[in-house]
CSV table of C-alpha atoms and ligand atoms in Angstrom, one decimal:
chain,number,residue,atom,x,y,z
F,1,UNK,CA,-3.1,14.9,-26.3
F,2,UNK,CA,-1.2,12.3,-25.0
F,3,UNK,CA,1.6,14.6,-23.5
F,4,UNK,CA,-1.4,17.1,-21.9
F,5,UNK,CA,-3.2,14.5,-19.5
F,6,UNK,CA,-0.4,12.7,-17.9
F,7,UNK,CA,0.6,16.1,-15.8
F,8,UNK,CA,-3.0,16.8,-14.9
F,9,UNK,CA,-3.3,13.2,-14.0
F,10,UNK,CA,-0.4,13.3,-11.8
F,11,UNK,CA,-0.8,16.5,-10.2
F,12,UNK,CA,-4.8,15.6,-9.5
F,13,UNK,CA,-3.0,12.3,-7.8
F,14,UNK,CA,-0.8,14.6,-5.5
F,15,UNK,CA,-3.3,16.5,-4.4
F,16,UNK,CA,-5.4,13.1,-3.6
F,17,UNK,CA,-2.7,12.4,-1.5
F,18,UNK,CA,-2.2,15.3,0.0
F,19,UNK,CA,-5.7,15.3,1.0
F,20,UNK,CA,-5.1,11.8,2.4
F,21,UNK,CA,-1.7,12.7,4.7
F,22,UNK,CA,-3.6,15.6,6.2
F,23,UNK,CA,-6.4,13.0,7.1
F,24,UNK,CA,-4.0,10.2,8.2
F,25,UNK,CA,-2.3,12.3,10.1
F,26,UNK,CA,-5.0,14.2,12.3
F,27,UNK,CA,-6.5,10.0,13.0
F,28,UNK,CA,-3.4,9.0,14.1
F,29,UNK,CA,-1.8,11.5,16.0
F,30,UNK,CA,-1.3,10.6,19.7
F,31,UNK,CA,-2.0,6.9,19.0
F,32,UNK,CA,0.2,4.3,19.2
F,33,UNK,CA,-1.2,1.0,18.6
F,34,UNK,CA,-0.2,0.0,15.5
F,35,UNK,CA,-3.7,-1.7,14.2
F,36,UNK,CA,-5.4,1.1,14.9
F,37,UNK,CA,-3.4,2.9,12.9
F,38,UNK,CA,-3.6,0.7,10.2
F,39,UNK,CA,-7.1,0.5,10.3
F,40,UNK,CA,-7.3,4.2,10.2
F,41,UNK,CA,-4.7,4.5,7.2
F,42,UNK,CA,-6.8,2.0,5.3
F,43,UNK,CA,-9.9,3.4,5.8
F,44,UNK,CA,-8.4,6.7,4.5
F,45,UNK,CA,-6.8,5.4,1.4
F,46,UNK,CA,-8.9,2.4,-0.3
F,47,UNK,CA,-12.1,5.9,0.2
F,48,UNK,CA,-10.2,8.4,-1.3
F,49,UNK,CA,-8.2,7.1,-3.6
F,50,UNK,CA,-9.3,6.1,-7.2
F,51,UNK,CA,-8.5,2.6,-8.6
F,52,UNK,CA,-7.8,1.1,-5.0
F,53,UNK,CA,-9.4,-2.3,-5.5
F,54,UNK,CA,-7.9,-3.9,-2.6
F,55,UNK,CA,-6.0,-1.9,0.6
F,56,UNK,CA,-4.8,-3.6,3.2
F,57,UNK,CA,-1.4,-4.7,5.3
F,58,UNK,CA,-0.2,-7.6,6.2
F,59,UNK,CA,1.7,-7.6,9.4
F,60,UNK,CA,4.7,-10.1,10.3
F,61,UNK,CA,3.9,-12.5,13.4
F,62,UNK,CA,6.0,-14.8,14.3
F,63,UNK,CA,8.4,-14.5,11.2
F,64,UNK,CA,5.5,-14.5,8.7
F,65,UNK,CA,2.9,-12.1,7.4
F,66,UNK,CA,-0.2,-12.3,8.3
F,67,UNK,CA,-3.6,-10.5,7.2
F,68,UNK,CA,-4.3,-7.2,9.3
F,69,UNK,CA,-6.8,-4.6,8.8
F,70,UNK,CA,-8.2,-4.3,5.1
F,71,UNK,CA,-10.7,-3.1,2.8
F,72,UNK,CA,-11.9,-4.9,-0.3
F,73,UNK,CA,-12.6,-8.5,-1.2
F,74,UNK,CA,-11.4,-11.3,1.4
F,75,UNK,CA,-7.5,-11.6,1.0
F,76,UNK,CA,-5.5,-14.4,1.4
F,77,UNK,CA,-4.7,-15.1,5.3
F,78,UNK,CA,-0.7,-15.9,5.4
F,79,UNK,CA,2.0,-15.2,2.9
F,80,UNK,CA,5.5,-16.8,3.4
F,81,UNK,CA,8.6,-14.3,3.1
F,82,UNK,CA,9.7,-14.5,-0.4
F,83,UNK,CA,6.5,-15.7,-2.1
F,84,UNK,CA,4.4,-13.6,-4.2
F,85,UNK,CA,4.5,-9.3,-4.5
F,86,UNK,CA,3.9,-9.2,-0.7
F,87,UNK,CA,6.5,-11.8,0.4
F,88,UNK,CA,9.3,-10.1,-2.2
F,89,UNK,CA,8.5,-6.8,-0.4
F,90,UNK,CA,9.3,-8.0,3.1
F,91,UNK,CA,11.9,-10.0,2.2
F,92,UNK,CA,13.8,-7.3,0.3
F,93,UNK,CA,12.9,-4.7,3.0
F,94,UNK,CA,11.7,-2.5,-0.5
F,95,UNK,CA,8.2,-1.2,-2.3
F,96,UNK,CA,7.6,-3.3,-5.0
F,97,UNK,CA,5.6,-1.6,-8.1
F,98,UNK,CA,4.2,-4.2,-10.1
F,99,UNK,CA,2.4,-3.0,-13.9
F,100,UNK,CA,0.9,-6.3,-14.4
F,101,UNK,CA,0.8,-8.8,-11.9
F,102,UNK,CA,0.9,-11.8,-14.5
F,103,UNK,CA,3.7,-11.1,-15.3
F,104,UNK,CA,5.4,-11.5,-11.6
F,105,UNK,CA,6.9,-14.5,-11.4
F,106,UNK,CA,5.1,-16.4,-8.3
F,107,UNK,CA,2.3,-13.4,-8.0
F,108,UNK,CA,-0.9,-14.9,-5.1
F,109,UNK,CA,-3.5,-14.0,-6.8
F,110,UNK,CA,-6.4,-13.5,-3.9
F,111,UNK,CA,-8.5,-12.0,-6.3
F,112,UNK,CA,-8.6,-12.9,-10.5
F,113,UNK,CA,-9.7,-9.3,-10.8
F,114,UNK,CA,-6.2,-7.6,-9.8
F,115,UNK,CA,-4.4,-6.6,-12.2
F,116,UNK,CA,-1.5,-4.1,-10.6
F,117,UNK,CA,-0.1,-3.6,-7.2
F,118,UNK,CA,2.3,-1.6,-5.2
F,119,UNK,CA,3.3,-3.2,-1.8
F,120,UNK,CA,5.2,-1.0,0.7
F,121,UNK,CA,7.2,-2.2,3.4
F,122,UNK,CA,6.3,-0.6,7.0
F,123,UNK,CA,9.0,-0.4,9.5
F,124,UNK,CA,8.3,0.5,13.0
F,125,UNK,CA,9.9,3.0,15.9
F,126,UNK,CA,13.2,0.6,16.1
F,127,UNK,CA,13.7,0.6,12.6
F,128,UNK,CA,12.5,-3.1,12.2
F,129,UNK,CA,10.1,-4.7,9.7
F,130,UNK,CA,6.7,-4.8,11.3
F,131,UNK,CA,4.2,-4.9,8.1
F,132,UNK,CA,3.8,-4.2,4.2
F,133,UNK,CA,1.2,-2.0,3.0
F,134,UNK,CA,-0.6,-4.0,-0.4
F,135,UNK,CA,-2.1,-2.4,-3.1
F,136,UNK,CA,-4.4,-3.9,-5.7
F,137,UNK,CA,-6.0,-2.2,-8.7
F,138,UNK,CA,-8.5,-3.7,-11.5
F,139,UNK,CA,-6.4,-1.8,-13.9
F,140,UNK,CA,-3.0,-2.6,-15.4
F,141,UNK,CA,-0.5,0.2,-14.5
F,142,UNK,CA,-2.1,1.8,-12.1
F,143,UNK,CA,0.9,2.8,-9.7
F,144,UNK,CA,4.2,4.3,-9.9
F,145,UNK,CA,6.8,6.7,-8.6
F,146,UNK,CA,4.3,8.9,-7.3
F,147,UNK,CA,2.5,6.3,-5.4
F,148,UNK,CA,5.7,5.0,-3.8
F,149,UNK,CA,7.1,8.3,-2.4
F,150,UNK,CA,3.5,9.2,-1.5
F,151,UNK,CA,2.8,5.8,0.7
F,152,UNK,CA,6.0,5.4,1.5
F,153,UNK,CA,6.4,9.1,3.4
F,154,UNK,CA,3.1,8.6,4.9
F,155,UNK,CA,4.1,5.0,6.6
F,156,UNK,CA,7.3,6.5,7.3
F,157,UNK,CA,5.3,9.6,9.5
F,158,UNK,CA,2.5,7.1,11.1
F,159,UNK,CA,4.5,4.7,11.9
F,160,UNK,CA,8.0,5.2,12.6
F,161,UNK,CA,7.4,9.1,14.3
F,162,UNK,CA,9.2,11.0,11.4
F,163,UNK,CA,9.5,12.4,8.0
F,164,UNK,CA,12.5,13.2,6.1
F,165,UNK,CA,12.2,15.6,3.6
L,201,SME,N1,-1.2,-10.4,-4.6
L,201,SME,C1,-0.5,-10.4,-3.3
L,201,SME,C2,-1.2,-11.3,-2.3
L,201,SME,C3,-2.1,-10.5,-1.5
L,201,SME,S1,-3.6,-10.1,-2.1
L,201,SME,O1,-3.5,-9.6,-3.4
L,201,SME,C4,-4.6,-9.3,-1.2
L,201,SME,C5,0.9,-11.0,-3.5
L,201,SME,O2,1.3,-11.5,-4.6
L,201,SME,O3,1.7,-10.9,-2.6
């Protein structure tokens, strides 16, 4: 039983996301301010995707990041580089999967209910940092490998112009 599910579960995940690029992509094309696309990546992923609790991105401003365009329960307004899932993300310039949040050292929890994330660093035309995509589920181990090359290539084509492979 156990070895039959995870493969459907997957694939049904790929397909989600599939769904989701096709989406992202058709709002976004020809746009080029960056919190409307945000907004619009958002809006696609926290309604189509199952166990997103909390979506949202918090963009750098002035060497810190701040809240930007979200869906879920009110998140925290400012996170330091360095501090908590978020912070590590952009200070590391690399998607952080996190099974079970209490058990990341320095995790900010915004909401007692999360219980996993995956926070995905968003670079912009030039290459540089300009955000990091955060996402928080009620469930324990609700993200991996899959979710990272999925948000990851779909970032990658909104925001800096290009795919590869
Ligand atoms: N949990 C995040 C903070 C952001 S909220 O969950 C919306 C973190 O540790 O960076």
């Amino acid at each position: 039983m156990g070895n039959t599910l995870a493969p459907a579960m997957s694939s049904e995940k790929e397909e989600v996301y599939q769904r989701c690029r096709v989406k992202i992509e058709a709002l976004c094309e020809g746009e080029d301010d960056e919190i409307a696309k945000m907004a619009s990546v958002v809006g696609v992923l926290h309604n189509e995707m199952r166990d997103f609790f909390w979506t949202g991105f918090y963009r750098v401003v002035s060497g810190r990041l701040v809240v930007g365009p979200y869906q879920g329960t009110v998140g925290c307004l400012r996170i330091e580089f360095g501090k908590g899932v978020c912070g590590t993300a952009a200070a590391r310039g690399e998607t952080q999967v996190v099974e079970d949040v209490h058990e990341f050292p320095g995790h900010i929890a915004c909401d007692e209910r999360s219980q996993s994330e995956i926070v995905v660093p968003v670079m912009g035309k030039t290459g540089e940092l300009i955000a990091v995509l955060d996402v928080d589920s009620e469930n324990k181990g609700t993200f991996d490998d899959l979710d990272q090359k999925h948000l990851e290539k779909i970032l990658k084509q909104v925001f800096e112009g290009g795919v590869t492979a």
